[in-house]
CSV table of C-alpha atoms in Angstrom, one decimal:
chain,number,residue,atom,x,y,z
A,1,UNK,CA,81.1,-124.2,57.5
A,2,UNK,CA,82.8,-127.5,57.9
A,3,UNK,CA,83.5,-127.8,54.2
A,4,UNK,CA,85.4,-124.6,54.0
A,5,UNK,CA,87.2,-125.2,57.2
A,6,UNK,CA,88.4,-128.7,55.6
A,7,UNK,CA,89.6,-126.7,52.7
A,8,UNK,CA,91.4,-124.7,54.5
A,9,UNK,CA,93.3,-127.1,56.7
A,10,UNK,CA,94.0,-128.3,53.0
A,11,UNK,CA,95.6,-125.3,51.7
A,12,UNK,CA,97.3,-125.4,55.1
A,13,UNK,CA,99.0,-129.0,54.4
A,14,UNK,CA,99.8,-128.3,50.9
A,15,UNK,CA,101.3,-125.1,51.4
A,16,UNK,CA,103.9,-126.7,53.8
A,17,UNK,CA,104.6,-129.1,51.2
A,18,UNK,CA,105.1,-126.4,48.6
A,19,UNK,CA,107.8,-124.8,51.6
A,20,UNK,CA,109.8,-128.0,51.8
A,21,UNK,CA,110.0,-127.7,47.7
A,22,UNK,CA,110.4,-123.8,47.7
A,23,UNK,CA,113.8,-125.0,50.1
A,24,UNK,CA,115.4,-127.4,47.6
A,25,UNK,CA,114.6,-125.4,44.9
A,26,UNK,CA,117.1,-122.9,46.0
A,27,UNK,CA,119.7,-125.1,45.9
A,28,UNK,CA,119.3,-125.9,42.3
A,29,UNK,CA,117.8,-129.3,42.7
A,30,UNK,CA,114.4,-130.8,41.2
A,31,UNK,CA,113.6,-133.3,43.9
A,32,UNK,CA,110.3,-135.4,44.5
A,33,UNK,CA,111.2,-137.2,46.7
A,34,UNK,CA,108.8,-134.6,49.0
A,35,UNK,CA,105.6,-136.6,48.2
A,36,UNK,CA,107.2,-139.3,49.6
A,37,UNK,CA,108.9,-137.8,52.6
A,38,UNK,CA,105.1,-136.3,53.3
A,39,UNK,CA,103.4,-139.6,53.2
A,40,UNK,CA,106.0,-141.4,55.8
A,41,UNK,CA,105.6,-138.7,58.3
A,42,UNK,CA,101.7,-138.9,57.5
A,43,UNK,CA,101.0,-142.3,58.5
A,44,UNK,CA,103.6,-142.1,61.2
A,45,UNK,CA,101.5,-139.7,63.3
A,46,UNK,CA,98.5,-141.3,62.1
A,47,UNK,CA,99.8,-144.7,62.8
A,48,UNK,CA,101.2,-143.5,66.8
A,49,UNK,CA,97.7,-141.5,67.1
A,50,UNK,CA,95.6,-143.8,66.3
A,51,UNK,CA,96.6,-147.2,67.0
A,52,UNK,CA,99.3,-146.6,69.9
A,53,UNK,CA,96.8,-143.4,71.2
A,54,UNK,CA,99.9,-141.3,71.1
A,55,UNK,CA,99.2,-137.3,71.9
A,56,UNK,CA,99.5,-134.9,68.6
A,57,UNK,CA,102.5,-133.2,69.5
A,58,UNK,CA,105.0,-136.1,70.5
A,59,UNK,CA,103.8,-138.0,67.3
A,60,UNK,CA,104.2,-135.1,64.8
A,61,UNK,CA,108.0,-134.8,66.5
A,62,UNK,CA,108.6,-138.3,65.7
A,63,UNK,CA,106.7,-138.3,62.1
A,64,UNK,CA,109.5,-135.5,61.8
A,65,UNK,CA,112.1,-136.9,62.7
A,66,UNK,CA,111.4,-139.8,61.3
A,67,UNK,CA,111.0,-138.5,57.5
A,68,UNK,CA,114.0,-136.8,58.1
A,69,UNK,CA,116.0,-139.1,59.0
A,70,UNK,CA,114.8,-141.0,55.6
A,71,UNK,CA,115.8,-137.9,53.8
A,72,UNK,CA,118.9,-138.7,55.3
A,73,UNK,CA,119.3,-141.7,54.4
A,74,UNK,CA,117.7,-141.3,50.6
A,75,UNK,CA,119.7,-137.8,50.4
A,76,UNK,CA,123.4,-139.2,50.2
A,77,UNK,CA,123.0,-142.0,47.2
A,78,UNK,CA,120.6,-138.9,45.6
A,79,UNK,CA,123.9,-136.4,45.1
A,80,UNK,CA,125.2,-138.6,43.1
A,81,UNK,CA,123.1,-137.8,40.0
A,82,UNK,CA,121.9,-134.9,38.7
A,83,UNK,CA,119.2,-133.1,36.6
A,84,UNK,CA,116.6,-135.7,34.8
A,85,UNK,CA,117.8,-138.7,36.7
A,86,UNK,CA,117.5,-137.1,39.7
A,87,UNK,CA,114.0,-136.6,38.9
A,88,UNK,CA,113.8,-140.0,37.9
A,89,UNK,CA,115.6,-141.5,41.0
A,90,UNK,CA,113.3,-139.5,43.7
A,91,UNK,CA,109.8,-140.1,41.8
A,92,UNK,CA,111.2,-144.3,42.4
A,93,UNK,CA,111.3,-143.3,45.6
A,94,UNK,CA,108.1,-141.7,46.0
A,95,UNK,CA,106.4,-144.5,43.9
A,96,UNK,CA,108.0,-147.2,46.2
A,97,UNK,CA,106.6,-145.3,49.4
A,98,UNK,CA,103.0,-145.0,47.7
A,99,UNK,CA,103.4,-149.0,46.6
A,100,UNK,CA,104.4,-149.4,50.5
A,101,UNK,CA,101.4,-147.7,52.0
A,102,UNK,CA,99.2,-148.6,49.1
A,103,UNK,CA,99.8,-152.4,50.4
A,104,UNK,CA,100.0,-151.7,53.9
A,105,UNK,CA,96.9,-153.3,56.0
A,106,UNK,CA,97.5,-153.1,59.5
A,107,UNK,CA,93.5,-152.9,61.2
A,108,UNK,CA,92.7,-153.4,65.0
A,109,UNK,CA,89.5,-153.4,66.7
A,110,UNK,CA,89.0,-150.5,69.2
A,111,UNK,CA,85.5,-149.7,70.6
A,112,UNK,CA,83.9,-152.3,67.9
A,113,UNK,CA,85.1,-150.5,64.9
A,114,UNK,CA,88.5,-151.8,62.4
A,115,UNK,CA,90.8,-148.6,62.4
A,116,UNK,CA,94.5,-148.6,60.8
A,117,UNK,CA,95.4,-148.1,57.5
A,118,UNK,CA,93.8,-150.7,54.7
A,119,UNK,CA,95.7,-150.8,51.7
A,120,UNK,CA,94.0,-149.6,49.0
A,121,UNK,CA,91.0,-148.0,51.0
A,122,UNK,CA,93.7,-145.8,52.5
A,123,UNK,CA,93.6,-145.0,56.6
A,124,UNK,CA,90.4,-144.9,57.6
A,125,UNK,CA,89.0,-143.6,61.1
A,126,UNK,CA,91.1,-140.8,61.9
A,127,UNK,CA,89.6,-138.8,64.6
A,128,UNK,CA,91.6,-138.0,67.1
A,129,UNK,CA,90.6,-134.1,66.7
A,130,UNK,CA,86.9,-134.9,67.6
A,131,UNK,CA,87.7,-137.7,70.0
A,132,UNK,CA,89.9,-135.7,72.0
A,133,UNK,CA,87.4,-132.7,72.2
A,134,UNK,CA,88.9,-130.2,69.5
A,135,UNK,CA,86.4,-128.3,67.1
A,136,UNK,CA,87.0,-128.3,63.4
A,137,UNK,CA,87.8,-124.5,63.9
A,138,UNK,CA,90.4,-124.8,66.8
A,139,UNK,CA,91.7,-127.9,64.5
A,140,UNK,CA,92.4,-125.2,61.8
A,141,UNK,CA,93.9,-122.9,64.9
A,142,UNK,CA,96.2,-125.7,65.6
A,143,UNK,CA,97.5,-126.3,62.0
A,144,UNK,CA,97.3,-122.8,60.7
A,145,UNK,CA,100.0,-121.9,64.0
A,146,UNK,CA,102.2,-124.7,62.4
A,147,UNK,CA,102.0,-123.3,59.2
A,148,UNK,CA,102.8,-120.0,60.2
A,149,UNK,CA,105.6,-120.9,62.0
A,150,UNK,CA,107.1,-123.0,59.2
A,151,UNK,CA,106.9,-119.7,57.2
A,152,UNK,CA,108.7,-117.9,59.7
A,153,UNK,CA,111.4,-120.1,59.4
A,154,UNK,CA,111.6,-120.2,55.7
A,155,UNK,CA,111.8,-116.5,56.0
A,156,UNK,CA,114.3,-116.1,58.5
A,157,UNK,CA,116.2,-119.0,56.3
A,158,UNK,CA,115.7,-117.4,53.0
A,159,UNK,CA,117.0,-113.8,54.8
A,160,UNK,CA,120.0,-115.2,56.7
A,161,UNK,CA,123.1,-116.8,55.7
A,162,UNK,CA,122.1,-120.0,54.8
A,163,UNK,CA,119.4,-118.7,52.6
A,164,UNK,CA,122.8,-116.9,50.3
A,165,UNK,CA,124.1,-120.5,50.7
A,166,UNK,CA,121.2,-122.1,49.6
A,167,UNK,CA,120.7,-119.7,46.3
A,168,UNK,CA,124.8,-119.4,46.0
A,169,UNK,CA,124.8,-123.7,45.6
A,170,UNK,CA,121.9,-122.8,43.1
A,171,UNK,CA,123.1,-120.1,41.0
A,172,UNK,CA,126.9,-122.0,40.4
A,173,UNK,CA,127.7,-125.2,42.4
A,174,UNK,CA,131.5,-124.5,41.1
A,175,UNK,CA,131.3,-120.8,42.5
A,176,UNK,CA,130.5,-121.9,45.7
A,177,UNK,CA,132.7,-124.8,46.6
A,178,UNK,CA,135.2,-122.5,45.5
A,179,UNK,CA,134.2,-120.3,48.2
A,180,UNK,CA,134.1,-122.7,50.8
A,181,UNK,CA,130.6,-124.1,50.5
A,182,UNK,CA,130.5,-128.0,51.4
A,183,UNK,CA,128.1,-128.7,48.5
A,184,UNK,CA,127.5,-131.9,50.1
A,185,UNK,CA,126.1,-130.5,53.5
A,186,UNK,CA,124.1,-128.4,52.0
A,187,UNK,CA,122.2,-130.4,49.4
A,188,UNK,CA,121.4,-133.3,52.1
């Protein structure tokens, strides 16, 4: 049972990535940069749960936050270029993160084991699910709920204004600055 519930937490993960592509997408953009983005605010909450002892919730708001801040930060030099070098601009980016991580050994001894992230052997030792008392079943509760709610708000976002934004910058980037459209907020 444990096998299939893995799985599906899985699916789960992946298909929020595949929402944060679904997004930029619309807009006309081949970004991935989302690998990378996904991998920051991975070892962010894994890094404030497991070595600081951070609860889940106010380390996935900060792994948040903190991605998308970087996003930020990465998305204003990326409007500069389109089509295959902006391919070419966000994979760098994701490879540099993966490099990053890849060479990142930061261990510490708690209860006589090493946990933290070790380089190439990736971050070991995560359990804060079982250490804290969860099942693997209320585990996939937890992360189906946030899944389903980042649905919900791709829906409402794909059915509102600023999904006809999003599909307007896509469809004719000249059609819709003409209309008023600040290309620039909306791509970043």
């Amino acid at each position: 049972m444990d096998f299939y519930l893995n799985l599906i937490n899985t699916i789960g993960i992946h298909t929020m990535l595949g929402l944060s592509a679904y997004l930029l997408l619309q807009t006309g953009q081949l970004s991935l940069a989302q690998a990378g983005f996904f991998a920051v605010g991975s070892y962010t909450a894994a890094i404030l749960t497991v070595i600081f002892q951070w609860n889940i919730f106010p380390a996935v708001l900060a792994a948040m936050f903190l991605a998308g801040f970087l996003a930020f930060l990465v998305g204003f030099p990326a409007l500069r270029v389109k089509g295959l070098m902006l391919v070419v601009a966000t994979i760098a980016f994701s490879e540099f993160v993966r490099m990053f991580f890849y060479n990142l050994k930061w261990r510490v001894t708690r209860n006589g084991e090493e946990i933290g992230p070790d380089g190439t052997m990736g971050f070991a030792e995560i359990r804060y699910f079982s250490d804290n008392g969860w099942s693997n079943l209320e585990v996939t509760f937890f992360l189906w709920t946030f899944v389903i709610i980042v649905m919900g708000i791709v829906w409402w976002s794909d059915n509102s204004r600023s999904g006809a934004v999003l599909r307007a910058v896509g469809e004719d980037e000249l059609a819709a600055s003409s209309v008023g459209i600040n290309l620039t907020v909306v791509k970043v």
